[in-house]
mmCIF file of C-alpha atoms in Angstrom:
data_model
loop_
_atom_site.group_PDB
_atom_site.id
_atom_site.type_symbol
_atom_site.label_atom_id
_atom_site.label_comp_id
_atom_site.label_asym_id
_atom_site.label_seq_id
_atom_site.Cartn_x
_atom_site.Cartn_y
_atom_site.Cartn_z
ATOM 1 C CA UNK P 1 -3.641 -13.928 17.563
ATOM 2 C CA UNK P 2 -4.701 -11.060 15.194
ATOM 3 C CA UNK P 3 -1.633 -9.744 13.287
ATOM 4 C CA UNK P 4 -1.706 -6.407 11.475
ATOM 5 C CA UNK P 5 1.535 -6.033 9.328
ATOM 6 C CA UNK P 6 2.993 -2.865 8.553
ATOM 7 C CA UNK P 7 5.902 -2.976 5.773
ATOM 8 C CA UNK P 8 7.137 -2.932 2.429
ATOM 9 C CA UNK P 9 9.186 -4.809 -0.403
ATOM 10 C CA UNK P 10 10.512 -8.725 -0.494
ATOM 11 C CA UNK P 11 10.577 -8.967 3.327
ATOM 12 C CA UNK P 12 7.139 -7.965 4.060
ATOM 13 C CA UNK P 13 6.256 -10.485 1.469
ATOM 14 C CA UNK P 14 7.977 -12.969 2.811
ATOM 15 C CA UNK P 15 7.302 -12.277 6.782
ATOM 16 C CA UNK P 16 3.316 -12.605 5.247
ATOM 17 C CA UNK P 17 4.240 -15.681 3.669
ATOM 18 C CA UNK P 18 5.848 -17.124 7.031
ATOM 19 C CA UNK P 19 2.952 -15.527 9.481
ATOM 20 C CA UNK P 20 0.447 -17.673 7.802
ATOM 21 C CA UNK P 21 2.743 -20.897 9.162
ATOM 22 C CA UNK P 22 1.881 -19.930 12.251
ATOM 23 C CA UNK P 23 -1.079 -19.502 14.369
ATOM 24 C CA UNK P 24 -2.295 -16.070 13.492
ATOM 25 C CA UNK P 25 -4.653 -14.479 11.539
ATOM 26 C CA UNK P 26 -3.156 -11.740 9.272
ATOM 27 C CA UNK P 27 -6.366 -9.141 9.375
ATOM 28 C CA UNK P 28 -4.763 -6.356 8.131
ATOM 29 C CA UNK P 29 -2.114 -4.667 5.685
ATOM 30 C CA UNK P 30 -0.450 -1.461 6.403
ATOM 31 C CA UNK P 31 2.000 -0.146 3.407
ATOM 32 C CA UNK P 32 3.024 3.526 2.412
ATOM 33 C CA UNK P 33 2.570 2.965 -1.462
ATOM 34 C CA UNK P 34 -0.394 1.097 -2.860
ATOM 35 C CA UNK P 35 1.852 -0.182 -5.694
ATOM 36 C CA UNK P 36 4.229 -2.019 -3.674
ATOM 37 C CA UNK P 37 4.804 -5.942 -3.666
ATOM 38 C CA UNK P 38 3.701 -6.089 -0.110
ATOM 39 C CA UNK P 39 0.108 -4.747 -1.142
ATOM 40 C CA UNK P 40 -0.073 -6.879 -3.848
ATOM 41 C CA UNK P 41 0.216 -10.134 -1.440
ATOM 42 C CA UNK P 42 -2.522 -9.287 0.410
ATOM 43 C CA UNK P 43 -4.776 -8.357 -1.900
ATOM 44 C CA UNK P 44 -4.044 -11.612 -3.889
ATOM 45 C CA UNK P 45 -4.404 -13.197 -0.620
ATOM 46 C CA UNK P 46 -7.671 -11.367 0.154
ATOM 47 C CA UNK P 47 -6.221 -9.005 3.461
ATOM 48 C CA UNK P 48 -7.528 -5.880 3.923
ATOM 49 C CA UNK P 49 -5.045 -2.810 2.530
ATOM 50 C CA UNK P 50 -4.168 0.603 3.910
ATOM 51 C CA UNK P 51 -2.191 3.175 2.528
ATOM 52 C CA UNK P 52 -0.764 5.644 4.977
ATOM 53 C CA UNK P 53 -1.928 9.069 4.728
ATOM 54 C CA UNK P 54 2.227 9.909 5.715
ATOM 55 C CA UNK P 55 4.680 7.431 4.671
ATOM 56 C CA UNK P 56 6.645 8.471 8.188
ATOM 57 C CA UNK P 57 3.976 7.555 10.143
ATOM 58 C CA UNK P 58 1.210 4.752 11.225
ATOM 59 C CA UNK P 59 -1.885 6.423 13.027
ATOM 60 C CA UNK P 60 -4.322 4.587 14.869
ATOM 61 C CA UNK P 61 -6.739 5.084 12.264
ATOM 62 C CA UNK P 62 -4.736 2.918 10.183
ATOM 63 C CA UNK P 63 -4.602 0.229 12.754
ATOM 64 C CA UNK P 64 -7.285 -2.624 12.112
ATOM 65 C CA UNK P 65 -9.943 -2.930 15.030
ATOM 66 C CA UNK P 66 -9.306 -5.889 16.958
ATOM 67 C CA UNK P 67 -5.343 -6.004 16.340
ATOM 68 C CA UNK P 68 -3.444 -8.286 19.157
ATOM 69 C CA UNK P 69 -0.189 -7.342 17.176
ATOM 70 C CA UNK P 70 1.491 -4.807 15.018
ATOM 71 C CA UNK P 71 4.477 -6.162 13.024
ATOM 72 C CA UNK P 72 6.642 -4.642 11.066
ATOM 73 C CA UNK P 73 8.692 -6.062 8.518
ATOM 74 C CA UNK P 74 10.855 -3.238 6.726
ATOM 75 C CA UNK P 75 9.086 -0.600 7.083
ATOM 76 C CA UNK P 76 10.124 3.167 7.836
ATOM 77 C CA UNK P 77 7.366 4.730 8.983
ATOM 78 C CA UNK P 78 7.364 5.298 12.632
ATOM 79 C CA UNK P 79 4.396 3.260 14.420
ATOM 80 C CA UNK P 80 2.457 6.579 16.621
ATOM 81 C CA UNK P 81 1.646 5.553 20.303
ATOM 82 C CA UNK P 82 -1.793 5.693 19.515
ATOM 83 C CA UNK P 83 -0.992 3.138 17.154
ATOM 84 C CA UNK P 84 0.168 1.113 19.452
ATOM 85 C CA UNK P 85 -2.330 1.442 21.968
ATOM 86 C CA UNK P 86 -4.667 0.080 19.834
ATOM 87 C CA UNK P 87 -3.342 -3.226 19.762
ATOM 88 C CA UNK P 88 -3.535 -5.361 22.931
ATOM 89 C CA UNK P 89 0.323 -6.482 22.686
ATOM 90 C CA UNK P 90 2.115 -3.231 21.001
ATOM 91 C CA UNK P 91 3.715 -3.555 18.598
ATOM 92 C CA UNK P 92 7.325 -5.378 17.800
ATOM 93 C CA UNK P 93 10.123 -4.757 14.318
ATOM 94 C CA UNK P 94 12.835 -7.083 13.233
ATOM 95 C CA UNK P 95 16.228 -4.819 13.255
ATOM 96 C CA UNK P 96 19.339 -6.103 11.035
ATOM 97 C CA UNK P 97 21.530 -5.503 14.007
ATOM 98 C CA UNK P 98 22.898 -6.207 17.673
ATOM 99 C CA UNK P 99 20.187 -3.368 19.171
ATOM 100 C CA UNK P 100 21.180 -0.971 20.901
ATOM 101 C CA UNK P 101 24.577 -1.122 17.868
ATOM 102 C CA UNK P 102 23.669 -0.033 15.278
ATOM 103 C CA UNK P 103 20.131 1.808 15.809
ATOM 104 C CA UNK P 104 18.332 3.953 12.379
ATOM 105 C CA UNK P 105 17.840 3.349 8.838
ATOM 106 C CA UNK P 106 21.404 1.329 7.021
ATOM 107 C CA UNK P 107 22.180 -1.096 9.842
ATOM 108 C CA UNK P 108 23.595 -3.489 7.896
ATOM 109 C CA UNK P 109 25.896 -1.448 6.333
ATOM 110 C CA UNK P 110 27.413 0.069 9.128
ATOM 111 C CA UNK P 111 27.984 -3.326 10.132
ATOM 112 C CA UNK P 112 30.416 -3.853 7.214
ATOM 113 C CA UNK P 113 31.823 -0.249 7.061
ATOM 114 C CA UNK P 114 32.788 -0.455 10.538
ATOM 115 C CA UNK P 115 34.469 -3.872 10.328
ATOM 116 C CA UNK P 116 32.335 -5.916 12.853
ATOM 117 C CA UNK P 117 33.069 -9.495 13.164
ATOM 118 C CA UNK P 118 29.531 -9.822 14.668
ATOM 119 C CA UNK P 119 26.288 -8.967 13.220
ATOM 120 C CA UNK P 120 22.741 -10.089 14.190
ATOM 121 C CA UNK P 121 19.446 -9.538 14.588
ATOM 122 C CA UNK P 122 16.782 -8.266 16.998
ATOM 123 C CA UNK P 123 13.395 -8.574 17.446
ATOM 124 C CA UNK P 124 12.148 -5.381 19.923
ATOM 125 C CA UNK P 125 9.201 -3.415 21.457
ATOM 126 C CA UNK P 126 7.643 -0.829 19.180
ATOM 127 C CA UNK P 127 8.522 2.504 20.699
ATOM 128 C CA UNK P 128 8.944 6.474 20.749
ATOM 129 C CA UNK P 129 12.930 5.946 20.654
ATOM 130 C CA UNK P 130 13.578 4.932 16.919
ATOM 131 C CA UNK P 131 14.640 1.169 17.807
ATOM 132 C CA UNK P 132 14.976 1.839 21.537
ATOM 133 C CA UNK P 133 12.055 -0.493 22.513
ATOM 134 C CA UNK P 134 13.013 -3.998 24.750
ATOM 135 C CA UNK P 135 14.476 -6.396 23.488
ATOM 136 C CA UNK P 136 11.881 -9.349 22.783
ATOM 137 C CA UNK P 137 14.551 -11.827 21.077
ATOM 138 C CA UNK P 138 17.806 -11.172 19.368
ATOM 139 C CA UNK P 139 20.695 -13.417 18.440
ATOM 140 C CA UNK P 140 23.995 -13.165 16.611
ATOM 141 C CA UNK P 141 25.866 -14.100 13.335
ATOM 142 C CA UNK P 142 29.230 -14.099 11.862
ATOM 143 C CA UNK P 143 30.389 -11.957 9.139
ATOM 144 C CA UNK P 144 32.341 -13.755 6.712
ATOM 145 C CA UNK P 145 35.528 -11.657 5.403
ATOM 146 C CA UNK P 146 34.820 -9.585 2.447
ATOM 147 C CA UNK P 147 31.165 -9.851 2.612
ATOM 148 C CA UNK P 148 29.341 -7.183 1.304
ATOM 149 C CA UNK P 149 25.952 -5.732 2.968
ATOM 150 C CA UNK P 150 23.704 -7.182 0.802
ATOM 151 C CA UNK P 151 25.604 -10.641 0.835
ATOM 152 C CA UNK P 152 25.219 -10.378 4.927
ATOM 153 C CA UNK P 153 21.279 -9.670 4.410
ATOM 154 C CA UNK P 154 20.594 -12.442 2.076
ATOM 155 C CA UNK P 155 22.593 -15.369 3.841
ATOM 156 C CA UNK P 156 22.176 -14.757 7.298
ATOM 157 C CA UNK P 157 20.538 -11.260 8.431
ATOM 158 C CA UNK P 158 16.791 -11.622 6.568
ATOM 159 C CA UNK P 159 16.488 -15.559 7.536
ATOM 160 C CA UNK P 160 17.374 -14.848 11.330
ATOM 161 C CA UNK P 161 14.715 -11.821 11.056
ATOM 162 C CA UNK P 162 11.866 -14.737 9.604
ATOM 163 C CA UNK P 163 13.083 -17.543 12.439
ATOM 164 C CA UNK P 164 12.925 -14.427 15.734
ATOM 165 C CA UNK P 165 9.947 -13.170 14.472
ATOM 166 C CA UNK P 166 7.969 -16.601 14.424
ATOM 167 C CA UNK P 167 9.880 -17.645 17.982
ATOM 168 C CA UNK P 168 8.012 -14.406 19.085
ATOM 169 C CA UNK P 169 4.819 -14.297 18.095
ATOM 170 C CA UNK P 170 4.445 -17.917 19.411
ATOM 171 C CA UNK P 171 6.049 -17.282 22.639
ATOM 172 C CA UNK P 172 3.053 -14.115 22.172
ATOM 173 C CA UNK P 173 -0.005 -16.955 21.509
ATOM 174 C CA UNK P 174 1.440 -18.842 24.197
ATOM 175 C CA UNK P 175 2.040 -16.653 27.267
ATOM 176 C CA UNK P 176 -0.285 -13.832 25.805
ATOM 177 C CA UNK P 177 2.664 -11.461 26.352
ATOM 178 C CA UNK P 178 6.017 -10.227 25.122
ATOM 179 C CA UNK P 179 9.619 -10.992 25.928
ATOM 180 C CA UNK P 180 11.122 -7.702 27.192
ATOM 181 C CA UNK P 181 14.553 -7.081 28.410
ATOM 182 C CA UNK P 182 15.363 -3.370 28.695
ATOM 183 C CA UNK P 183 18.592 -1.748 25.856
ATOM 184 C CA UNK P 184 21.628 -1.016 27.575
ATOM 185 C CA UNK P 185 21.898 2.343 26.711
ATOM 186 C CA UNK P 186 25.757 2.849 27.339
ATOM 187 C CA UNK P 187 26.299 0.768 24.197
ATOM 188 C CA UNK P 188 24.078 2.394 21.733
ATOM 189 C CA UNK P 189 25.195 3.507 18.473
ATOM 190 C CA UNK P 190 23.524 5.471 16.075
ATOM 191 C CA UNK P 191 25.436 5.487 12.679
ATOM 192 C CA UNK P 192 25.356 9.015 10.644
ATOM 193 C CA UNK P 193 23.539 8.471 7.175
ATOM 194 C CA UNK P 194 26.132 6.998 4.497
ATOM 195 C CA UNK P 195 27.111 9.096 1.658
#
């Protein structure tokens, strides 16, 4: 299985980190800054790096020839379809949240402004609807009482997002497929941006 990983910050460095535990070979980086922590991995770890030409977006260009996978691991850009036609599986994200709840950029904190006693995390299809893809694995966590948003990310949100994303891509090397069950879109949520 040959991964390209599109992301940023601490958890594209440690969704690297936990892809190489598995049976995949990482040919490719995708980041929007050259300076970031993400692109220094690789590069210490010998992968290939490309900067997006538009931090928003991923173009096929940017895609590395021979990609079964796209991952993303916190990353905003928005993966193009001809992205993800370029790779033989698509493309699949790790979401902070109970998809369709809870869809766009600050998951996690609408999960403690709104009071939910139930977070979780979902790992989903790549697609034109910002976090609308299937669902290819997703489970649930409590939130403890007075728990802030990062508290929730570090304890239980980033370490479900490392265990669905390896249960995935080895389902993916095993049944050289994806897991897809469709959103239900009468639930979905998408919170306004937080002032």
């Amino acid at each position: 299985m040959r991964i390209t990983l599109v992301g940023s910050r601490h958890f594209g460095v440690t969704t690297l980190d936990m892809l190489k535990s598995h049976k995949v070979e990482i040919i490719s980086i995708v980041v929007a800054d050259a300076e970031d922590r993400l692109a220094a991995a690789a590069k210490a770890a010998g992968i290939p790096v490309t900067v997006q030409a538009n931090p928003k977006l991923v173009v096929a260009s940017e895609i590395a020839d021979g990609t079964d996978l796209i991952i993303t691991a916190h990353s905003h850009a928005r993966i193009g379809q001809d992205a993800l036609d370029k790779a033989r599986l698509g493309g699949i994200g790790y979401h902070p949240s109970l998809l369709p709840r809870h869809r766009g950029i600050a998951a996690v904190e609408w999960t403690i402004k709104e009071g939910d006693p139930i977070a979780g995390g979902t790992i989903y299809h790549l697609a034109d609807v910002m976090d609308g893809g299937a669902i290819a694995a997703q489970e649930f966590c409590f939130v403890k009482k007075g728990e802030t948003a990062r508290e929730l990310w570090e304890r239980a949100l980033a370490p479900l997002g490392y265990k669905l994303l390896g249960e995935v891509v080895d389902y993916a090397i095993k049944n050289n497929s994806l897991p897809a069950t469709y959103q239900d879109e009468q639930f979905a949520t998408k919170a306004p941006k937080l002032n």
